[in-house]
Amino acid sequence: MNKPLRRIAIFCGVLVLALLVRTNYIQYVRADELNSNEHNRRVQIERYAHERGNIIVDGEPVTGSVETKDSDFKYKRVWKNGPMWAPVTGYSSQAFDSSQLENLEDGILTGSSDQLFFDRTLSMFTGEKKTGGNIVTTLDGAAQKAAFKGLGDKKGAVAALDPQTGAILALASTPSYDPSVFAGNSFKDSDARQKLLNDKDKPMLNRALRETYPPGSTFKVVTASAALENGLYTDIDAKTDSPLPWRLPQSTNLLQNEGSIPCKDASLREALRYSCNTVFGKMSHDLGNEKMIEQADKFGFNKEVFTPVRADASIYPKDNQPQNAMAGIGQASNRATPLQMAMVASAIANDGKLMQPYMVAQRQAPNLDVIYTHEKEQLSQPLSAENAQKVQQMMETVVKTGTGTNAQIDGVTVGGKTGTAQHGLNNSEKPYAWFISYAKTDSGSPVAVAVVVEDGNANRDDISGGGLAAPIAKSVMQAVLDGKK
Amino acid sequence: MSVVTNTTTIGAIDAPSRRNTELALVAFAVLISVFAYANVGLAINGELPAGMLGYGLGLALLGGVAHIAVRRFAPYADPLLLPLATLLNGLGLAIIWRLDQSERFQQTPNFVAAASKQLLFSAAGVALLVVVLLALKDHRILQRYTYISMLVALFLLVLPMFFPAVNGAKIWIKIPGVGTIQPGEFAKIIIAVFFAGYLMVKRDALALASRRFMGLYLPRGRDLGPILMVWAFSILILVFETDLGSSLLFFGMFIVMLYVATERTSWIVFGLLMSGAGAVGVAMFEPHVQQRVTAWLDPFAGWGKLAASEQMAKSLMAFGSGGTLGTGLGQGNSDLIGFAANSDFILATVGEELGLAGMMGVLLVYGLVVERGVRTALAARDPFGKLLAIGLSGSFAIQVFVVAGGVMGLIPLTGMTMPFLAAGGSSVIANWALIGILIRISDTARRPAPAPAPSPDAEMTQVVRP
């Protein structure tokens, strides 16, 4: 009986060998595939097993991590003053993933980015506790606070830039939300998130980057730039060829001005000071759709902007003549994000150079070593320095003696432009109040702001860029200037 | 009669008994298990676990008692079987204890810590081993109980049909106050006794009285009877108890023993054909089996749709996350598998926390147990002992393959337990008894032959003198 016994022994050996091969196959060959499987909860557990790195403003973290007991995810994200910072940080939830900076810089924040390879390898040997790296933002805490407070319970957004570098100084959006309420993965978190999603005021919408509004009269500075750049007009104080009333091309409709303002043949400076629709509408028509598009593109229109958080593309449309004339005064299909209008203001303030907007100044390894520093980068040159200074003069007149007097700051040169954008079918909805501006000191301009207030509560006639939006812009500029002292 | 005058080839010089080797190995096995405890405690709570001493002493006591019993009642037994079993049992205890510490399990409503119970069952198992060694002076006594064994085994196998199914399989019987028993685990041993006794008597008839047909020896109808009966029984178990594992185990064991008894390859061919036919036939209308097969073919496809698939996928992910060296005991997440993590799926914890290296080690330990069993069968001098030893070690090998292959996705999952490693009273007790019988057979096999009777020829040999 020994011969079959030996064969059975071989058979048993084959069984064990099959198991050995199989265990090698799944634990070695397929390990990576299994470890990255979407259903593998270990990925999540590992992800939340360490303290997440922080997002830093003015040297202080605006985020944090707290230990949780109620699930196998050890750490949960918390925010300091969540509603104020949510448009900058985005959210990071155990159950609902993450957004914006929390999402884009996730590799650094969790500490798993390849950029941290050496750091990780080092701490493997030193036995240091694993934590994530930090993201140092360009934001200015005081400016952000001024923007958020200024908006208050009104619906709207603020974007502020440093014109010389493109650094984003403030990015506020109201109504906002506290990302902390759904950072966990309990039913409570899920309910809180659902409530936010169902809210008709869309608190989770980042209005500063992801909402496009008709820019209204604030767009007239772009039209003015186009006129100067294309040589349609050269002297801002010379009379323009602007009949009043002016009939829209290919149409019987007359373009109206707000109230009876002196717009007939008004100079560029005066037209901007009073915000003459007729002058700028005709200017846009005289330049033509193509040139207008060209100028708008130089300011960054028709393209998404990555800060690195994506901002929606603002649109200056290809259109027929009457529509192009309307687009030239910021109506019709012309759409801009608050960030875009802040870029317009900053390019003018920076003598025509448009800098790439950014909000990540540095990435830090967990041991605070800087592994990335942003280098300022010019995006384009929408207008010559000479022409930029001309537009500056026009905008400064607006604040000194025009519609933007509410933005005046003692001892500081401020340039601005108001806007009251009509929207809705036949102007049926309440208009948006716009204000774009910049402040200027001896060493150039440290801040440019765009403010939009879409206030459904205000009395219709009270809504104007100068009344609602300019004070907010002023307080943001003031905060930045105070910080520079 | 002095040894010197013996002129036969078998020397009567005492073969080394290797009892001290066994003792050292048992101590080593206990030590490794205690280290495993310390590891788990340090990883989970940052301190040496309070129960470490208790478990360590308990395990040392079990190993010690078993060793003394072997030294006393089976002095020539194979020195590896006991240490290997002790190592698996001790490692199992440490891993079960580790799973007891899982917060995920502790939060489930009917959580019961299993480790202390398992230690108690292990004690019962070792006690049974001692009883086997003490009461079974010679394994050939079991031959007398061939047909009684058959009746007992049938009774045990049929019993669970009258109890409600647990998790889709009717393999448990519930005795109020005592707990649940898995009679299949015991039936495995008793059925081996029956097969060994039956085949020893019938082997010549089965082997020789057959007709040759297309290169195969076709058995006679009346000899085919018992095989058909076993086949039918396996199918019945599968259908009525939806227990894929047991039916595979019994049928496989029978084929192995039949082959060894008859030395006819044709029996294996018949066996495979019949098991194949049976499996396909049952799979056609048994949803439980179909589910298992679906889950095996593509575990991730059934995610969220089929609980069996999800569990299979989770098991694979546990193995995958272990990688080469594992996460370290207490530092993995194999408890994500949930239900049956400490019984059917305990190998996934080994895979995740001890890694590929640990898995290979554990599989080789199982391989060694089987190898020692087969070696015992080879060494046994009587056909009954040979058949019984190969039956027991063969069934052990099949069980290891079926369970490990199941949780690793090599074959469909069957729902049996990893011998010694998994939590479960019936399993650990029955397997200790199995080791006890193997130790007994190996003792008989390795015992030096008694000094032969003085040969009359010896006297007549004349010394040539110069």
Short mmCIF file of N, CA, C and O in Angstrom, two decimals, chain A residues 371-478:
data_model
loop_
_atom_site.label_atom_id
_atom_site.label_comp_id
_atom_site.label_asym_id
_atom_site.label_seq_id
_atom_site.Cartn_x
_atom_site.Cartn_y
_atom_site.Cartn_z
N ILE A 371 8.54 72.95 0.81
CA ILE A 371 8.86 72.13 -0.35
C ILE A 371 8.37 72.77 -1.64
O ILE A 371 8.64 72.26 -2.72
N TYR A 372 7.64 73.85 -1.53
CA TYR A 372 7.18 74.55 -2.74
C TYR A 372 6.90 76.00 -2.38
O TYR A 372 6.29 76.29 -1.35
N THR A 373 7.36 76.90 -3.20
CA THR A 373 7.03 78.31 -3.02
C THR A 373 6.55 78.83 -4.36
O THR A 373 7.17 78.57 -5.40
N HIS A 374 5.45 79.56 -4.34
CA HIS A 374 4.91 80.08 -5.59
C HIS A 374 5.77 81.23 -6.11
O HIS A 374 6.15 82.11 -5.35
N GLU A 375 6.09 81.18 -7.38
CA GLU A 375 6.79 82.30 -8.02
C GLU A 375 5.73 83.11 -8.75
O GLU A 375 4.95 82.55 -9.52
N LYS A 376 5.75 84.44 -8.55
CA LYS A 376 4.72 85.23 -9.24
C LYS A 376 4.92 85.13 -10.74
O LYS A 376 6.05 84.99 -11.23
N GLU A 377 3.81 85.21 -11.43
CA GLU A 377 3.84 84.89 -12.85
C GLU A 377 2.87 85.81 -13.57
O GLU A 377 1.72 85.98 -13.14
N GLN A 378 3.35 86.40 -14.64
CA GLN A 378 2.46 87.31 -15.38
C GLN A 378 1.60 86.51 -16.32
O GLN A 378 2.10 85.65 -17.05
N LEU A 379 0.31 86.82 -16.31
CA LEU A 379 -0.62 86.07 -17.15
C LEU A 379 -0.70 86.72 -18.53
O LEU A 379 -0.68 86.04 -19.55
N SER A 380 -0.78 88.04 -18.54
CA SER A 380 -0.88 88.75 -19.81
C SER A 380 -0.68 90.25 -19.58
O SER A 380 -0.51 90.68 -18.44
N GLN A 381 -0.70 90.98 -20.66
CA GLN A 381 -0.61 92.45 -20.55
C GLN A 381 -1.80 93.01 -21.31
O GLN A 381 -1.72 93.27 -22.52
N PRO A 382 -2.92 93.19 -20.62
CA PRO A 382 -4.13 93.63 -21.34
C PRO A 382 -4.00 95.02 -21.93
O PRO A 382 -4.64 95.33 -22.92
N LEU A 383 -3.21 95.90 -21.30
CA LEU A 383 -3.07 97.23 -21.89
C LEU A 383 -1.70 97.81 -21.51
O LEU A 383 -1.08 97.36 -20.55
N SER A 384 -1.28 98.76 -22.29
CA SER A 384 0.03 99.36 -22.06
C SER A 384 0.02 100.14 -20.75
O SER A 384 -1.04 100.54 -20.26
N ALA A 385 1.19 100.38 -20.22
CA ALA A 385 1.29 101.11 -18.95
C ALA A 385 0.66 102.49 -19.09
O ALA A 385 -0.07 102.95 -18.21
N GLU A 386 0.91 103.08 -20.22
CA GLU A 386 0.39 104.43 -20.47
C GLU A 386 -1.14 104.43 -20.42
O GLU A 386 -1.77 105.23 -19.73
N ASN A 387 -1.71 103.51 -21.18
CA ASN A 387 -3.17 103.43 -21.21
C ASN A 387 -3.74 103.02 -19.86
O ASN A 387 -4.80 103.47 -19.45
N ALA A 388 -3.00 102.13 -19.16
CA ALA A 388 -3.46 101.71 -17.84
C ALA A 388 -3.55 102.91 -16.92
O ALA A 388 -4.52 103.06 -16.16
N GLN A 389 -2.55 103.77 -17.02
CA GLN A 389 -2.58 104.96 -16.16
C GLN A 389 -3.74 105.87 -16.52
O GLN A 389 -4.35 106.50 -15.66
N LYS A 390 -4.07 105.93 -17.80
CA LYS A 390 -5.24 106.73 -18.21
C LYS A 390 -6.51 106.17 -17.58
O LYS A 390 -7.34 106.91 -17.05
N VAL A 391 -6.65 104.86 -17.63
CA VAL A 391 -7.86 104.26 -17.04
C VAL A 391 -7.85 104.50 -15.54
O VAL A 391 -8.90 104.74 -14.92
N GLN A 392 -6.63 104.40 -14.94
CA GLN A 392 -6.54 104.68 -13.50
C GLN A 392 -7.09 106.07 -13.19
O GLN A 392 -7.89 106.24 -12.27
N GLN A 393 -6.67 107.02 -13.99
CA GLN A 393 -7.15 108.39 -13.74
C GLN A 393 -8.66 108.46 -13.80
O GLN A 393 -9.32 109.09 -12.98
N MET A 394 -9.22 107.77 -14.81
CA MET A 394 -10.67 107.77 -14.96
C MET A 394 -11.34 107.15 -13.72
O MET A 394 -12.31 107.67 -13.19
N MET A 395 -10.76 106.01 -13.27
CA MET A 395 -11.37 105.31 -12.13
C MET A 395 -11.22 106.13 -10.85
O MET A 395 -12.08 106.11 -9.98
N GLU A 396 -10.10 106.85 -10.75
CA GLU A 396 -9.91 107.66 -9.55
C GLU A 396 -10.91 108.81 -9.53
O GLU A 396 -11.40 109.20 -8.46
N THR A 397 -11.24 109.34 -10.72
CA THR A 397 -12.27 110.37 -10.79
C THR A 397 -13.61 109.83 -10.31
O THR A 397 -14.37 110.52 -9.62
N VAL A 398 -13.89 108.60 -10.67
CA VAL A 398 -15.16 107.98 -10.25
C VAL A 398 -15.28 108.02 -8.73
O VAL A 398 -16.34 108.32 -8.17
N VAL A 399 -14.16 107.69 -8.04
CA VAL A 399 -14.22 107.64 -6.58
C VAL A 399 -14.19 109.05 -5.99
O VAL A 399 -14.84 109.33 -4.98
N LYS A 400 -13.44 109.93 -6.64
CA LYS A 400 -13.32 111.27 -6.10
C LYS A 400 -14.64 112.03 -6.22
O LYS A 400 -15.16 112.57 -5.25
N THR A 401 -15.23 112.03 -7.44
CA THR A 401 -16.39 112.89 -7.65
C THR A 401 -17.51 112.19 -8.39
O THR A 401 -18.45 112.82 -8.82
N GLY A 402 -17.42 110.91 -8.57
CA GLY A 402 -18.43 110.22 -9.37
C GLY A 402 -19.36 109.35 -8.52
O GLY A 402 -19.73 109.70 -7.40
N THR A 403 -19.68 108.19 -9.10
CA THR A 403 -20.64 107.31 -8.43
C THR A 403 -20.02 106.51 -7.29
O THR A 403 -20.72 105.88 -6.51
N GLY A 404 -18.67 106.54 -7.18
CA GLY A 404 -18.02 105.66 -6.20
C GLY A 404 -17.47 106.37 -4.99
O GLY A 404 -16.51 105.90 -4.38
N THR A 405 -18.05 107.48 -4.61
CA THR A 405 -17.49 108.25 -3.49
C THR A 405 -17.48 107.47 -2.18
O THR A 405 -16.70 107.77 -1.28
N ASN A 406 -18.34 106.49 -2.08
CA ASN A 406 -18.39 105.70 -0.84
C ASN A 406 -17.11 104.91 -0.58
O ASN A 406 -16.93 104.38 0.51
N ALA A 407 -16.24 104.83 -1.58
CA ALA A 407 -15.03 104.02 -1.41
C ALA A 407 -13.83 104.88 -1.05
O ALA A 407 -12.72 104.37 -0.95
N GLN A 408 -14.04 106.16 -0.85
CA GLN A 408 -12.91 107.04 -0.54
C GLN A 408 -12.24 106.64 0.78
O GLN A 408 -12.90 106.32 1.76
N ILE A 409 -10.90 106.67 0.76
CA ILE A 409 -10.15 106.43 1.98
C ILE A 409 -9.22 107.62 2.18
O ILE A 409 -8.54 108.02 1.23
N ASP A 410 -9.23 108.15 3.40
CA ASP A 410 -8.42 109.35 3.67
C ASP A 410 -6.95 109.09 3.40
O ASP A 410 -6.38 108.14 3.91
N GLY A 411 -6.37 109.97 2.60
CA GLY A 411 -4.93 109.92 2.38
C GLY A 411 -4.47 108.83 1.43
O GLY A 411 -3.28 108.60 1.29
N VAL A 412 -5.40 108.15 0.81
CA VAL A 412 -5.02 107.09 -0.11
C VAL A 412 -5.73 107.31 -1.44
O VAL A 412 -6.89 107.72 -1.47
N THR A 413 -5.00 107.06 -2.53
CA THR A 413 -5.63 107.16 -3.84
C THR A 413 -6.42 105.88 -4.11
O THR A 413 -5.87 104.79 -4.04
N VAL A 414 -7.69 106.07 -4.39
CA VAL A 414 -8.53 104.90 -4.67
C VAL A 414 -9.18 105.09 -6.03
O VAL A 414 -9.65 106.18 -6.36
N GLY A 415 -9.13 104.06 -6.84
CA GLY A 415 -9.83 104.08 -8.11
C GLY A 415 -10.91 103.01 -8.09
O GLY A 415 -10.72 101.95 -7.49
N GLY A 416 -12.05 103.28 -8.73
CA GLY A 416 -13.10 102.28 -8.68
C GLY A 416 -14.12 102.45 -9.78
O GLY A 416 -14.04 103.37 -10.60
N LYS A 417 -15.03 101.52 -9.84
CA LYS A 417 -16.15 101.63 -10.77
C LYS A 417 -17.34 100.89 -10.19
O LYS A 417 -17.20 99.76 -9.73
N THR A 418 -18.45 101.57 -10.21
CA THR A 418 -19.67 100.95 -9.71
C THR A 418 -20.35 100.19 -10.83
O THR A 418 -20.04 100.38 -12.00
N GLY A 419 -21.28 99.36 -10.45
CA GLY A 419 -22.06 98.67 -11.45
C GLY A 419 -23.37 98.23 -10.85
O GLY A 419 -23.43 97.84 -9.69
N THR A 420 -24.42 98.35 -11.64
CA THR A 420 -25.71 97.83 -11.19
C THR A 420 -26.23 97.00 -12.34
O THR A 420 -26.66 97.53 -13.34
N ALA A 421 -26.08 95.73 -12.18
CA ALA A 421 -26.37 94.86 -13.31
C ALA A 421 -27.80 94.40 -13.29
O ALA A 421 -28.28 93.86 -12.29
N GLN A 422 -28.48 94.61 -14.39
CA GLN A 422 -29.84 94.12 -14.49
C GLN A 422 -29.79 92.64 -14.81
O GLN A 422 -28.90 92.16 -15.48
N HIS A 423 -30.76 91.92 -14.27
CA HIS A 423 -30.86 90.54 -14.70
C HIS A 423 -32.29 90.07 -14.62
O HIS A 423 -33.17 90.78 -14.14
N GLY A 424 -32.51 88.90 -15.13
CA GLY A 424 -33.87 88.39 -15.24
C GLY A 424 -34.45 88.82 -16.56
O GLY A 424 -33.93 89.72 -17.23
N LEU A 425 -35.53 88.14 -16.96
CA LEU A 425 -36.16 88.44 -18.23
C LEU A 425 -36.73 89.85 -18.19
O LEU A 425 -37.48 90.20 -17.26
N ASN A 426 -36.39 90.69 -19.14
CA ASN A 426 -36.82 92.08 -19.17
C ASN A 426 -36.54 92.79 -17.86
O ASN A 426 -37.38 93.54 -17.35
N ASN A 427 -35.39 92.50 -17.28
CA ASN A 427 -34.97 93.18 -16.07
C ASN A 427 -35.97 92.97 -14.94
O ASN A 427 -36.26 93.86 -14.15
N SER A 428 -36.55 91.76 -14.86
CA SER A 428 -37.63 91.52 -13.90
C SER A 428 -37.10 91.27 -12.49
O SER A 428 -37.79 91.52 -11.51
N GLU A 429 -35.85 90.77 -12.36
CA GLU A 429 -35.32 90.47 -11.02
C GLU A 429 -34.59 91.67 -10.47
O GLU A 429 -34.26 92.60 -11.19
N LYS A 430 -34.34 91.57 -9.18
CA LYS A 430 -33.61 92.68 -8.57
C LYS A 430 -32.18 92.69 -9.06
O LYS A 430 -31.56 91.63 -9.22
N PRO A 431 -31.64 93.88 -9.35
CA PRO A 431 -30.31 93.94 -9.95
C PRO A 431 -29.19 93.60 -8.96
O PRO A 431 -29.39 93.64 -7.75
N TYR A 432 -28.03 93.26 -9.52
CA TYR A 432 -26.84 92.99 -8.71
C TYR A 432 -26.05 94.28 -8.56
O TYR A 432 -25.88 95.02 -9.52
N ALA A 433 -25.58 94.51 -7.34
CA ALA A 433 -24.75 95.68 -7.09
C ALA A 433 -23.28 95.28 -7.18
O ALA A 433 -22.86 94.35 -6.51
N TRP A 434 -22.54 95.96 -8.01
CA TRP A 434 -21.12 95.64 -8.22
C TRP A 434 -20.24 96.81 -7.78
O TRP A 434 -20.63 97.97 -7.88
N PHE A 435 -19.05 96.50 -7.37
CA PHE A 435 -18.05 97.55 -7.23
C PHE A 435 -16.68 96.92 -7.41
O PHE A 435 -16.37 95.90 -6.80
N ILE A 436 -15.89 97.51 -8.31
CA ILE A 436 -14.50 97.06 -8.40
C ILE A 436 -13.62 98.26 -8.10
O ILE A 436 -13.98 99.39 -8.43
N SER A 437 -12.51 98.00 -7.42
CA SER A 437 -11.66 99.13 -7.06
C SER A 437 -10.26 98.68 -6.74
O SER A 437 -9.99 97.48 -6.65
N TYR A 438 -9.39 99.64 -6.58
CA TYR A 438 -8.04 99.37 -6.13
C TYR A 438 -7.57 100.53 -5.29
O TYR A 438 -8.10 101.65 -5.42
N ALA A 439 -6.65 100.30 -4.41
CA ALA A 439 -6.03 101.38 -3.63
C ALA A 439 -4.60 101.51 -4.11
O ALA A 439 -4.01 100.55 -4.62
N LYS A 440 -4.04 102.72 -4.00
CA LYS A 440 -2.69 102.92 -4.51
C LYS A 440 -1.88 103.69 -3.48
O LYS A 440 -2.35 104.66 -2.89
N THR A 441 -0.67 103.22 -3.25
CA THR A 441 0.24 103.96 -2.37
C THR A 441 1.46 104.33 -3.20
O THR A 441 1.48 104.13 -4.41
N ASP A 442 2.49 104.85 -2.53
CA ASP A 442 3.69 105.28 -3.25
C ASP A 442 4.38 104.11 -3.93
O ASP A 442 5.02 104.26 -4.97
N SER A 443 4.26 102.93 -3.33
CA SER A 443 4.96 101.77 -3.88
C SER A 443 4.05 100.92 -4.75
O SER A 443 4.15 99.71 -4.79
N GLY A 444 3.12 101.55 -5.42
CA GLY A 444 2.23 100.80 -6.30
C GLY A 444 0.97 100.38 -5.55
O GLY A 444 0.74 100.79 -4.41
N SER A 445 0.19 99.56 -6.19
CA SER A 445 -1.10 99.19 -5.61
C SER A 445 -1.01 97.88 -4.84
O SER A 445 -0.59 96.87 -5.40
N PRO A 446 -1.37 97.89 -3.58
CA PRO A 446 -1.31 96.64 -2.81
C PRO A 446 -2.59 95.81 -2.87
O PRO A 446 -2.60 94.66 -2.45
N VAL A 447 -3.68 96.40 -3.36
CA VAL A 447 -4.93 95.63 -3.31
C VAL A 447 -5.91 96.09 -4.38
O VAL A 447 -6.05 97.27 -4.65
N ALA A 448 -6.54 95.10 -4.99
CA ALA A 448 -7.65 95.36 -5.90
C ALA A 448 -8.80 94.46 -5.48
O ALA A 448 -8.58 93.31 -5.12
N VAL A 449 -10.01 95.00 -5.50
CA VAL A 449 -11.15 94.26 -4.97
C VAL A 449 -12.29 94.24 -5.98
O VAL A 449 -12.48 95.21 -6.71
N ALA A 450 -13.03 93.17 -5.97
CA ALA A 450 -14.31 93.14 -6.66
C ALA A 450 -15.36 92.67 -5.69
O ALA A 450 -15.15 91.70 -4.97
N VAL A 451 -16.46 93.40 -5.63
CA VAL A 451 -17.54 93.04 -4.71
C VAL A 451 -18.82 92.92 -5.52
O VAL A 451 -19.08 93.75 -6.39
N VAL A 452 -19.58 91.87 -5.27
CA VAL A 452 -20.91 91.79 -5.86
C VAL A 452 -21.90 91.45 -4.76
O VAL A 452 -21.62 90.61 -3.91
N VAL A 453 -23.01 92.19 -4.76
CA VAL A 453 -24.05 91.90 -3.78
C VAL A 453 -25.33 91.62 -4.54
O VAL A 453 -25.79 92.44 -5.31
N GLU A 454 -25.82 90.42 -4.37
CA GLU A 454 -27.09 90.07 -5.05
C GLU A 454 -28.16 90.07 -3.98
O GLU A 454 -28.53 89.03 -3.48
N ASP A 455 -28.59 91.25 -3.61
CA ASP A 455 -29.43 91.32 -2.44
C ASP A 455 -30.90 91.32 -2.77
O ASP A 455 -31.43 92.30 -3.29
N GLY A 456 -31.51 90.23 -2.46
CA GLY A 456 -32.92 90.12 -2.73
C GLY A 456 -33.78 90.88 -1.73
O GLY A 456 -34.96 91.07 -1.94
N ASN A 457 -33.18 91.31 -0.62
CA ASN A 457 -33.98 91.93 0.44
C ASN A 457 -34.10 93.44 0.30
O ASN A 457 -35.05 94.03 0.76
N ALA A 458 -33.09 94.03 -0.37
CA ALA A 458 -33.08 95.48 -0.41
C ALA A 458 -34.20 96.02 -1.30
O ALA A 458 -34.67 95.33 -2.20
N ASN A 459 -34.58 97.21 -1.02
CA ASN A 459 -35.55 97.90 -1.85
C ASN A 459 -34.92 98.12 -3.22
O ASN A 459 -33.79 98.55 -3.34
N ARG A 460 -35.67 97.83 -4.25
CA ARG A 460 -35.12 97.85 -5.59
C ARG A 460 -34.38 99.13 -5.94
O ARG A 460 -33.29 99.13 -6.50
N ASP A 461 -34.97 100.24 -5.56
CA ASP A 461 -34.37 101.52 -5.96
C ASP A 461 -33.09 101.83 -5.19
O ASP A 461 -32.29 102.65 -5.59
N ASP A 462 -32.94 101.15 -4.02
CA ASP A 462 -31.75 101.42 -3.22
C ASP A 462 -30.52 100.67 -3.71
O ASP A 462 -29.41 100.92 -3.25
N ILE A 463 -30.75 99.72 -4.61
CA ILE A 463 -29.62 98.90 -5.02
C ILE A 463 -28.76 99.66 -6.00
O ILE A 463 -29.19 100.02 -7.08
N SER A 464 -27.54 99.92 -5.60
CA SER A 464 -26.59 100.50 -6.53
C SER A 464 -25.22 100.07 -6.09
O SER A 464 -24.99 99.82 -4.90
N GLY A 465 -24.33 99.96 -7.04
CA GLY A 465 -22.97 99.54 -6.72
C GLY A 465 -22.34 100.46 -5.70
O GLY A 465 -21.70 100.02 -4.75
N GLY A 466 -22.56 101.76 -5.89
CA GLY A 466 -21.93 102.71 -4.99
C GLY A 466 -22.46 102.59 -3.58
O GLY A 466 -21.73 102.71 -2.60
N GLY A 467 -23.77 102.31 -3.46
CA GLY A 467 -24.37 102.28 -2.14
C GLY A 467 -24.11 100.99 -1.39
O GLY A 467 -23.74 101.00 -0.21
N LEU A 468 -24.29 99.85 -2.05
CA LEU A 468 -24.20 98.56 -1.36
C LEU A 468 -22.80 97.98 -1.37
O LEU A 468 -22.31 97.47 -0.36
N ALA A 469 -22.15 98.02 -2.52
CA ALA A 469 -20.91 97.28 -2.68
C ALA A 469 -19.67 98.08 -2.33
O ALA A 469 -18.70 97.54 -1.79
N ALA A 470 -19.69 99.40 -2.60
CA ALA A 470 -18.49 100.20 -2.39
C ALA A 470 -18.02 100.20 -0.94
O ALA A 470 -16.80 100.08 -0.69
N PRO A 471 -18.92 100.31 0.05
CA PRO A 471 -18.44 100.31 1.45
C PRO A 471 -17.70 99.02 1.80
O PRO A 471 -16.74 99.05 2.56
N ILE A 472 -18.15 97.91 1.24
CA ILE A 472 -17.49 96.63 1.53
C ILE A 472 -16.08 96.65 0.93
O ILE A 472 -15.10 96.30 1.59
N ALA A 473 -16.01 97.11 -0.33
CA ALA A 473 -14.69 97.18 -0.98
C ALA A 473 -13.77 98.08 -0.18
O ALA A 473 -12.59 97.78 0.01
N LYS A 474 -14.34 99.18 0.30
CA LYS A 474 -13.53 100.12 1.07
C LYS A 474 -12.94 99.45 2.32
O LYS A 474 -11.75 99.58 2.62
N SER A 475 -13.79 98.73 3.04
CA SER A 475 -13.30 98.14 4.29
C SER A 475 -12.25 97.05 4.02
O SER A 475 -11.31 96.88 4.79
N VAL A 476 -12.40 96.34 2.89
CA VAL A 476 -11.39 95.33 2.54
C VAL A 476 -10.06 96.02 2.23
O VAL A 476 -9.00 95.63 2.70
N MET A 477 -10.12 97.09 1.41
CA MET A 477 -8.89 97.81 1.06
C MET A 477 -8.25 98.40 2.31
O MET A 477 -7.03 98.34 2.50
N GLN A 478 -9.11 98.97 3.16
CA GLN A 478 -8.62 99.56 4.41
C GLN A 478 -7.86 98.52 5.23
O GLN A 478 -6.79 98.77 5.76
#
